[in-house]
Amino acid sequence: MKVVVNPKYEHFREWITSIPACFFSTGDVIYDARNQIRHTTINGVSVCIKRFHTPYFVNRIIYSFFRMSKAKRAYQNALTLIERNIATPDPIAYILCGNGLLQESYLITIESALKRNFYEFGDGIVTGKEDILRAFAHYTAQAHEAQLYHLDYSPGNILFDKIQGTWRFELIDINRMEINTVVNMKKGCKNFARLWGRADLHKIIAKEYALIRGFDIEQCQKLVLRAREKFWKKRPHPFFTYD
């Protein structure tokens, strides 16, 4: 078993090391699908533990010898985001288990204080929420300018809430990211394709994103809508209103 602990949380090491043995009896389940996420409290600190599913045999070989595991990538990406002032839950540690080949892995993070996510825009209503979308465009532009590009920029991976009068955002599920990549207008606009909602949501975001990055507003909106159409035509969804 390999345990890597963020130096800030070294005092949690003994508890962290015990996680594989007691994961399924720890805390409360908050997500249970391919992977499972549990919430618990340790010494008064709210944390989330994500257990990645056991990879298929070929992937066990790949993750053991040729490619970084998802848990390690998510941990390292979180450190990079925070270093570049892009908010994400603070990483505590990651754990890799297996005898020769990767069997299971865990990511432990601080629980986010942000309680809302972009699924709420699936109802198509943006009236009264325009300030959220403009603030989100700023957050995204900041990430892109920092050469960070989330490859699964979907509603459930974007948390937000108003903290002390300011809209705050955090990215989660960050094991799939491009780091140190130049994000031009076309690439940046494509990043918004997976968001749920009508075209007016994407237009508001695209306009603000263009203003921040110095892009042509009309061209930026066209690129965002084109990427949206291409993505959603192949993936009809009951919560998505296609215009």
PDB file of C-alpha atoms in Angstrom:
ATOM      1  CA  MET A   1       0.000   0.000   0.000  1.00  0.00           C
ATOM      2  CA  LYS A   2       1.281   3.471  -0.908  1.00  0.00           C
ATOM      3  CA  VAL A   3       0.085   6.449   1.147  1.00  0.00           C
ATOM      4  CA  VAL A   4       0.944  10.028   0.148  1.00  0.00           C
ATOM      5  CA  VAL A   5      -0.144  12.715   2.599  1.00  0.00           C
ATOM      6  CA  ASN A   6      -0.245  16.464   2.026  1.00  0.00           C
ATOM      7  CA  PRO A   7       2.256  17.898   4.565  1.00  0.00           C
ATOM      8  CA  LYS A   8      -0.512  20.203   5.845  1.00  0.00           C
ATOM      9  CA  TYR A   9      -2.404  17.124   7.036  1.00  0.00           C
ATOM     10  CA  GLU A  10       0.419  14.930   8.280  1.00  0.00           C
ATOM     11  CA  HIS A  11      -1.330  14.760  11.660  1.00  0.00           C
ATOM     12  CA  PHE A  12      -4.066  12.682   9.959  1.00  0.00           C
ATOM     13  CA  ARG A  13      -1.640  10.016   8.684  1.00  0.00           C
ATOM     14  CA  GLU A  14      -2.593   7.258  11.117  1.00  0.00           C
ATOM     15  CA  TRP A  15      -6.283   7.666  10.313  1.00  0.00           C
ATOM     16  CA  ILE A  16      -5.596   7.917   6.570  1.00  0.00           C
ATOM     17  CA  THR A  17      -3.619   4.674   6.617  1.00  0.00           C
ATOM     18  CA  SER A  18      -6.622   2.895   8.160  1.00  0.00           C
ATOM     19  CA  ILE A  19      -9.053   3.904   5.405  1.00  0.00           C
ATOM     20  CA  PRO A  20      -8.774   0.843   3.104  1.00  0.00           C
ATOM     21  CA  ALA A  21      -9.603  -1.478   5.998  1.00  0.00           C
ATOM     22  CA  CYS A  22     -12.632   0.464   7.232  1.00  0.00           C
ATOM     23  CA  PHE A  23     -13.853   2.462   4.219  1.00  0.00           C
ATOM     24  CA  PHE A  24     -17.262   0.765   3.905  1.00  0.00           C
ATOM     25  CA  SER A  25     -18.075   1.406   7.561  1.00  0.00           C
ATOM     26  CA  THR A  26     -16.801   4.987   7.592  1.00  0.00           C
ATOM     27  CA  GLY A  27     -19.161   7.957   7.596  1.00  0.00           C
ATOM     28  CA  ASP A  28     -22.070   8.360   5.196  1.00  0.00           C
ATOM     29  CA  VAL A  29     -22.359   7.559   1.487  1.00  0.00           C
ATOM     30  CA  ILE A  30     -22.936  10.710  -0.573  1.00  0.00           C
ATOM     31  CA  TYR A  31     -22.336   9.206  -4.025  1.00  0.00           C
ATOM     32  CA  ASP A  32     -22.523   5.598  -5.112  1.00  0.00           C
ATOM     33  CA  ALA A  33     -22.103   4.599  -8.740  1.00  0.00           C
ATOM     34  CA  ARG A  34     -18.979   3.428 -10.511  1.00  0.00           C
ATOM     35  CA  ASN A  35     -16.987   5.023  -7.694  1.00  0.00           C
ATOM     36  CA  GLN A  36     -18.156   5.626  -4.139  1.00  0.00           C
ATOM     37  CA  ILE A  37     -17.737   8.795  -2.091  1.00  0.00           C
ATOM     38  CA  ARG A  38     -18.199   8.928   1.662  1.00  0.00           C
ATOM     39  CA  HIS A  39     -18.318  11.882   4.007  1.00  0.00           C
ATOM     40  CA  THR A  40     -17.000  11.804   7.545  1.00  0.00           C
ATOM     41  CA  THR A  41     -15.472  14.053  10.195  1.00  0.00           C
ATOM     42  CA  ILE A  42     -11.991  13.636  11.633  1.00  0.00           C
ATOM     43  CA  ASN A  43     -10.924  15.810  14.561  1.00  0.00           C
ATOM     44  CA  GLY A  44     -13.700  18.278  13.731  1.00  0.00           C
ATOM     45  CA  VAL A  45     -12.729  18.520  10.048  1.00  0.00           C
ATOM     46  CA  SER A  46     -15.277  17.509   7.391  1.00  0.00           C
ATOM     47  CA  VAL A  47     -13.675  15.342   4.721  1.00  0.00           C
ATOM     48  CA  CYS A  48     -14.687  13.354   1.644  1.00  0.00           C
ATOM     49  CA  ILE A  49     -13.181   9.994   0.743  1.00  0.00           C
ATOM     50  CA  LYS A  50     -13.478   8.809  -2.844  1.00  0.00           C
ATOM     51  CA  ARG A  51     -12.882   5.142  -3.569  1.00  0.00           C
ATOM     52  CA  PHE A  52     -12.150   4.559  -7.254  1.00  0.00           C
ATOM     53  CA  HIS A  53     -13.539   1.337  -8.686  1.00  0.00           C
ATOM     54  CA  THR A  54     -11.109  -1.511  -9.305  1.00  0.00           C
ATOM     55  CA  PRO A  55      -9.807  -1.129 -12.875  1.00  0.00           C
ATOM     56  CA  TYR A  56     -10.221  -3.854 -15.478  1.00  0.00           C
ATOM     57  CA  PHE A  57      -7.191  -6.130 -15.718  1.00  0.00           C
ATOM     58  CA  VAL A  58      -5.567  -4.332 -18.676  1.00  0.00           C
ATOM     59  CA  ASN A  59      -6.058  -0.962 -16.975  1.00  0.00           C
ATOM     60  CA  ARG A  60      -4.564  -2.361 -13.773  1.00  0.00           C
ATOM     61  CA  ILE A  61      -1.380  -3.014 -15.736  1.00  0.00           C
ATOM     62  CA  ILE A  62      -1.510   0.429 -17.364  1.00  0.00           C
ATOM     63  CA  TYR A  63      -2.077   2.273 -14.073  1.00  0.00           C
ATOM     64  CA  SER A  64       0.557   0.199 -12.321  1.00  0.00           C
ATOM     65  CA  PHE A  65       3.403   0.669 -14.803  1.00  0.00           C
ATOM     66  CA  PHE A  66       2.636   3.171 -17.563  1.00  0.00           C
ATOM     67  CA  ARG A  67       0.165   5.780 -16.403  1.00  0.00           C
ATOM     68  CA  MET A  68      -0.573   7.694 -13.228  1.00  0.00           C
ATOM     69  CA  SER A  69      -3.572   6.389 -11.277  1.00  0.00           C
ATOM     70  CA  LYS A  70      -6.733   8.494 -11.145  1.00  0.00           C
ATOM     71  CA  ALA A  71      -6.289   9.106  -7.425  1.00  0.00           C
ATOM     72  CA  LYS A  72      -2.725  10.356  -7.848  1.00  0.00           C
ATOM     73  CA  ARG A  73      -3.652  12.532 -10.837  1.00  0.00           C
ATOM     74  CA  ALA A  74      -6.571  14.091  -8.950  1.00  0.00           C
ATOM     75  CA  TYR A  75      -4.343  14.765  -5.937  1.00  0.00           C
ATOM     76  CA  GLN A  76      -1.555  16.345  -7.979  1.00  0.00           C
ATOM     77  CA  ASN A  77      -3.976  18.315 -10.150  1.00  0.00           C
ATOM     78  CA  ALA A  78      -5.584  19.747  -7.013  1.00  0.00           C
ATOM     79  CA  LEU A  79      -2.216  20.963  -5.774  1.00  0.00           C
ATOM     80  CA  THR A  80      -1.558  22.569  -9.169  1.00  0.00           C
ATOM     81  CA  LEU A  81      -4.946  24.292  -9.288  1.00  0.00           C
ATOM     82  CA  ILE A  82      -4.516  25.729  -5.809  1.00  0.00           C
ATOM     83  CA  GLU A  83      -0.987  26.874  -6.633  1.00  0.00           C
ATOM     84  CA  ARG A  84      -2.441  28.775  -9.612  1.00  0.00           C
ATOM     85  CA  ASN A  85      -5.294  30.281  -7.540  1.00  0.00           C
ATOM     86  CA  ILE A  86      -8.047  28.136  -9.057  1.00  0.00           C
ATOM     87  CA  ALA A  87     -10.272  26.879  -6.271  1.00  0.00           C
ATOM     88  CA  THR A  88     -10.822  23.178  -5.641  1.00  0.00           C
ATOM     89  CA  PRO A  89     -11.290  21.234  -2.387  1.00  0.00           C
ATOM     90  CA  ASP A  90      -7.996  20.984  -0.530  1.00  0.00           C
ATOM     91  CA  PRO A  91      -6.360  17.567  -1.124  1.00  0.00           C
ATOM     92  CA  ILE A  92      -5.435  15.656   2.019  1.00  0.00           C
ATOM     93  CA  ALA A  93      -3.961  12.416   0.670  1.00  0.00           C
ATOM     94  CA  TYR A  94      -4.197   9.568  -1.805  1.00  0.00           C
ATOM     95  CA  ILE A  95      -3.814   5.825  -1.280  1.00  0.00           C
ATOM     96  CA  LEU A  96      -2.879   3.099  -3.762  1.00  0.00           C
ATOM     97  CA  CYS A  97      -3.480  -0.551  -2.860  1.00  0.00           C
ATOM     98  CA  GLY A  98      -2.430  -3.753  -4.611  1.00  0.00           C
ATOM     99  CA  ASN A  99       0.161  -6.500  -4.760  1.00  0.00           C
ATOM    100  CA  GLY A 100       2.180  -5.651  -7.839  1.00  0.00           C
ATOM    101  CA  LEU A 101      -0.864  -4.411  -9.768  1.00  0.00           C
ATOM    102  CA  LEU A 102      -3.163  -1.583  -8.699  1.00  0.00           C
ATOM    103  CA  GLN A 103      -6.242  -2.998  -6.995  1.00  0.00           C
ATOM    104  CA  GLU A 104      -8.022   0.005  -5.503  1.00  0.00           C
ATOM    105  CA  SER A 105      -7.245   3.657  -4.840  1.00  0.00           C
ATOM    106  CA  TYR A 106      -8.572   6.437  -2.654  1.00  0.00           C
ATOM    107  CA  LEU A 107      -8.564  10.230  -2.729  1.00  0.00           C
ATOM    108  CA  ILE A 108      -9.178  12.154   0.484  1.00  0.00           C
ATOM    109  CA  THR A 109     -10.071  15.864   0.368  1.00  0.00           C
ATOM    110  CA  ILE A 110     -11.542  18.559   2.563  1.00  0.00           C
ATOM    111  CA  GLU A 111     -15.316  18.755   2.045  1.00  0.00           C
ATOM    112  CA  SER A 112     -16.283  21.773  -0.039  1.00  0.00           C
ATOM    113  CA  ALA A 113     -18.289  24.510   1.664  1.00  0.00           C
ATOM    114  CA  LEU A 114     -20.070  25.181  -1.647  1.00  0.00           C
ATOM    115  CA  LYS A 115     -23.437  23.428  -1.759  1.00  0.00           C
ATOM    116  CA  ARG A 116     -24.795  24.205  -5.235  1.00  0.00           C
ATOM    117  CA  ASN A 117     -23.818  22.849  -8.648  1.00  0.00           C
ATOM    118  CA  PHE A 118     -24.670  23.588 -12.270  1.00  0.00           C
ATOM    119  CA  TYR A 119     -27.331  20.899 -12.487  1.00  0.00           C
ATOM    120  CA  GLU A 120     -29.763  23.521 -11.237  1.00  0.00           C
ATOM    121  CA  PHE A 121     -29.573  25.240 -14.621  1.00  0.00           C
ATOM    122  CA  GLY A 122     -31.027  22.143 -16.261  1.00  0.00           C
ATOM    123  CA  ASP A 123     -34.499  23.652 -15.865  1.00  0.00           C
ATOM    124  CA  GLY A 124     -33.509  26.286 -18.424  1.00  0.00           C
ATOM    125  CA  ILE A 125     -34.159  29.232 -16.113  1.00  0.00           C
ATOM    126  CA  VAL A 126     -31.449  31.889 -16.134  1.00  0.00           C
ATOM    127  CA  THR A 127     -33.528  34.965 -15.241  1.00  0.00           C
ATOM    128  CA  GLY A 128     -32.214  36.313 -11.978  1.00  0.00           C
ATOM    129  CA  LYS A 129     -29.112  34.138 -12.178  1.00  0.00           C
ATOM    130  CA  GLU A 130     -27.160  36.083 -14.773  1.00  0.00           C
ATOM    131  CA  ASP A 131     -24.649  37.276 -12.193  1.00  0.00           C
ATOM    132  CA  ILE A 132     -23.788  33.645 -11.396  1.00  0.00           C
ATOM    133  CA  LEU A 133     -23.101  32.908 -15.047  1.00  0.00           C
ATOM    134  CA  ARG A 134     -20.946  35.997 -15.498  1.00  0.00           C
ATOM    135  CA  ALA A 135     -18.949  35.151 -12.370  1.00  0.00           C
ATOM    136  CA  PHE A 136     -18.538  31.611 -13.662  1.00  0.00           C
ATOM    137  CA  ALA A 137     -17.204  32.969 -16.961  1.00  0.00           C
ATOM    138  CA  HIS A 138     -14.582  34.864 -14.948  1.00  0.00           C
ATOM    139  CA  TYR A 139     -13.622  31.725 -13.025  1.00  0.00           C
ATOM    140  CA  THR A 140     -13.290  29.734 -16.254  1.00  0.00           C
ATOM    141  CA  ALA A 141     -11.295  32.461 -17.979  1.00  0.00           C
ATOM    142  CA  GLN A 142      -8.927  32.582 -15.010  1.00  0.00           C
ATOM    143  CA  ALA A 143      -8.404  28.815 -15.242  1.00  0.00           C
ATOM    144  CA  HIS A 144      -7.794  28.971 -18.985  1.00  0.00           C
ATOM    145  CA  GLU A 145      -5.354  31.867 -18.607  1.00  0.00           C
ATOM    146  CA  ALA A 146      -3.537  29.723 -16.035  1.00  0.00           C
ATOM    147  CA  GLN A 147      -3.266  26.994 -18.730  1.00  0.00           C
ATOM    148  CA  LEU A 148      -5.666  24.638 -16.947  1.00  0.00           C
ATOM    149  CA  TYR A 149      -8.332  22.797 -18.938  1.00  0.00           C
ATOM    150  CA  HIS A 150     -10.876  20.474 -17.314  1.00  0.00           C
ATOM    151  CA  LEU A 151     -11.752  17.650 -19.714  1.00  0.00           C
ATOM    152  CA  ASP A 152     -15.077  16.873 -18.019  1.00  0.00           C
ATOM    153  CA  TYR A 153     -16.464  20.383 -17.517  1.00  0.00           C
ATOM    154  CA  SER A 154     -19.952  19.122 -16.756  1.00  0.00           C
ATOM    155  CA  PRO A 155     -22.621  20.400 -14.320  1.00  0.00           C
ATOM    156  CA  GLY A 156     -21.870  18.046 -11.447  1.00  0.00           C
ATOM    157  CA  ASN A 157     -18.187  18.951 -11.446  1.00  0.00           C
ATOM    158  CA  ILE A 158     -18.768  22.687 -10.973  1.00  0.00           C
ATOM    159  CA  LEU A 159     -19.675  23.694  -7.422  1.00  0.00           C
ATOM    160  CA  PHE A 160     -20.713  27.217  -6.498  1.00  0.00           C
ATOM    161  CA  ASP A 161     -22.257  29.307  -3.757  1.00  0.00           C
ATOM    162  CA  LYS A 162     -22.302  32.871  -2.490  1.00  0.00           C
ATOM    163  CA  ILE A 163     -19.746  33.355   0.279  1.00  0.00           C
ATOM    164  CA  GLN A 164     -19.666  36.731   2.046  1.00  0.00           C
ATOM    165  CA  GLY A 165     -21.485  38.359  -0.861  1.00  0.00           C
ATOM    166  CA  THR A 166     -19.258  36.919  -3.596  1.00  0.00           C
ATOM    167  CA  TRP A 167     -19.931  34.008  -5.934  1.00  0.00           C
ATOM    168  CA  ARG A 168     -17.322  31.315  -5.403  1.00  0.00           C
ATOM    169  CA  PHE A 169     -16.616  28.291  -7.593  1.00  0.00           C
ATOM    170  CA  GLU A 170     -14.709  25.046  -7.151  1.00  0.00           C
ATOM    171  CA  LEU A 171     -13.843  22.254  -9.549  1.00  0.00           C
ATOM    172  CA  ILE A 172     -14.132  18.614  -8.546  1.00  0.00           C
ATOM    173  CA  ASP A 173     -13.485  15.284 -10.288  1.00  0.00           C
ATOM    174  CA  ILE A 174     -10.262  16.713 -11.636  1.00  0.00           C
ATOM    175  CA  ASN A 175      -8.297  13.588 -12.517  1.00  0.00           C
ATOM    176  CA  ARG A 176      -8.962  14.336 -16.218  1.00  0.00           C
ATOM    177  CA  MET A 177      -7.310  17.676 -16.931  1.00  0.00           C
ATOM    178  CA  GLU A 178      -4.823  19.210 -19.310  1.00  0.00           C
ATOM    179  CA  ILE A 179      -2.113  21.075 -17.429  1.00  0.00           C
ATOM    180  CA  ASN A 180       0.161  23.688 -19.062  1.00  0.00           C
ATOM    181  CA  THR A 181      -1.945  23.800 -22.207  1.00  0.00           C
ATOM    182  CA  VAL A 182      -2.545  26.936 -24.251  1.00  0.00           C
ATOM    183  CA  VAL A 183      -6.297  27.614 -24.324  1.00  0.00           C
ATOM    184  CA  ASN A 184      -7.156  29.703 -27.359  1.00  0.00           C
ATOM    185  CA  MET A 185     -10.615  31.028 -28.234  1.00  0.00           C
ATOM    186  CA  LYS A 186     -11.831  27.900 -30.035  1.00  0.00           C
ATOM    187  CA  LYS A 187     -10.576  25.524 -27.340  1.00  0.00           C
ATOM    188  CA  GLY A 188     -11.889  27.739 -24.544  1.00  0.00           C
ATOM    189  CA  CYS A 189     -15.354  28.058 -26.065  1.00  0.00           C
ATOM    190  CA  LYS A 190     -15.566  24.302 -26.583  1.00  0.00           C
ATOM    191  CA  ASN A 191     -15.124  23.801 -22.818  1.00  0.00           C
ATOM    192  CA  PHE A 192     -18.682  25.049 -22.159  1.00  0.00           C
ATOM    193  CA  ALA A 193     -20.375  22.485 -24.421  1.00  0.00           C
ATOM    194  CA  ARG A 194     -21.423  20.040 -21.676  1.00  0.00           C
ATOM    195  CA  LEU A 195     -23.342  22.548 -19.590  1.00  0.00           C
ATOM    196  CA  TRP A 196     -27.084  21.940 -19.314  1.00  0.00           C
ATOM    197  CA  GLY A 197     -29.503  24.671 -20.313  1.00  0.00           C
ATOM    198  CA  ARG A 198     -30.943  26.632 -23.188  1.00  0.00           C
ATOM    199  CA  ALA A 199     -28.909  28.663 -25.629  1.00  0.00           C
ATOM    200  CA  ASP A 200     -29.389  31.889 -23.635  1.00  0.00           C
ATOM    201  CA  LEU A 201     -27.316  30.419 -20.779  1.00  0.00           C
ATOM    202  CA  HIS A 202     -24.437  29.704 -23.140  1.00  0.00           C
ATOM    203  CA  LYS A 203     -24.728  33.137 -24.787  1.00  0.00           C
ATOM    204  CA  ILE A 204     -24.430  34.941 -21.447  1.00  0.00           C
ATOM    205  CA  ILE A 205     -21.371  32.909 -20.470  1.00  0.00           C
ATOM    206  CA  ALA A 206     -19.780  33.266 -23.911  1.00  0.00           C
ATOM    207  CA  LYS A 207     -20.236  37.058 -23.977  1.00  0.00           C
ATOM    208  CA  GLU A 208     -18.634  37.553 -20.567  1.00  0.00           C
ATOM    209  CA  TYR A 209     -15.859  35.056 -21.358  1.00  0.00           C
ATOM    210  CA  ALA A 210     -15.089  36.940 -24.584  1.00  0.00           C
ATOM    211  CA  LEU A 211     -14.993  40.298 -22.796  1.00  0.00           C
ATOM    212  CA  ILE A 212     -12.578  38.994 -20.167  1.00  0.00           C
ATOM    213  CA  ARG A 213     -10.203  37.335 -22.629  1.00  0.00           C
ATOM    214  CA  GLY A 214     -10.379  39.989 -25.332  1.00  0.00           C
ATOM    215  CA  PHE A 215     -12.108  37.763 -27.894  1.00  0.00           C
ATOM    216  CA  ASP A 216     -14.732  38.802 -30.432  1.00  0.00           C
ATOM    217  CA  ILE A 217     -18.111  38.422 -28.671  1.00  0.00           C
ATOM    218  CA  GLU A 218     -20.141  37.327 -31.703  1.00  0.00           C
ATOM    219  CA  GLN A 219     -17.543  34.797 -32.808  1.00  0.00           C
ATOM    220  CA  CYS A 220     -17.192  33.455 -29.274  1.00  0.00           C
ATOM    221  CA  GLN A 221     -20.948  32.957 -28.943  1.00  0.00           C
ATOM    222  CA  LYS A 222     -21.064  31.149 -32.286  1.00  0.00           C
ATOM    223  CA  LEU A 223     -18.252  28.810 -31.244  1.00  0.00           C
ATOM    224  CA  VAL A 224     -19.895  28.021 -27.895  1.00  0.00           C
ATOM    225  CA  LEU A 225     -23.290  27.314 -29.478  1.00  0.00           C
ATOM    226  CA  ARG A 226     -21.700  25.192 -32.199  1.00  0.00           C
ATOM    227  CA  ALA A 227     -19.842  23.103 -29.632  1.00  0.00           C
ATOM    228  CA  ARG A 228     -23.028  22.786 -27.565  1.00  0.00           C
ATOM    229  CA  GLU A 229     -25.046  21.614 -30.562  1.00  0.00           C
ATOM    230  CA  LYS A 230     -22.420  19.087 -31.603  1.00  0.00           C
ATOM    231  CA  PHE A 231     -22.191  17.600 -28.102  1.00  0.00           C
ATOM    232  CA  TRP A 232     -25.901  17.415 -27.271  1.00  0.00           C
ATOM    233  CA  LYS A 233     -27.200  16.183 -30.620  1.00  0.00           C
ATOM    234  CA  LYS A 234     -25.394  12.927 -29.916  1.00  0.00           C
ATOM    235  CA  ARG A 235     -26.577  12.758 -26.293  1.00  0.00           C
ATOM    236  CA  PRO A 236     -30.286  13.591 -25.940  1.00  0.00           C
ATOM    237  CA  HIS A 237     -31.131  14.187 -22.300  1.00  0.00           C
ATOM    238  CA  PRO A 238     -34.485  14.833 -20.596  1.00  0.00           C
ATOM    239  CA  PHE A 239     -33.060  17.795 -18.694  1.00  0.00           C
ATOM    240  CA  PHE A 240     -31.605  19.413 -21.800  1.00  0.00           C
ATOM    241  CA  THR A 241     -33.677  21.763 -23.917  1.00  0.00           C
ATOM    242  CA  TYR A 242     -32.326  21.854 -27.441  1.00  0.00           C
ATOM    243  CA  ASP A 243     -33.157  25.023 -29.371  1.00  0.00           C
TER     244      ASP A 243
END
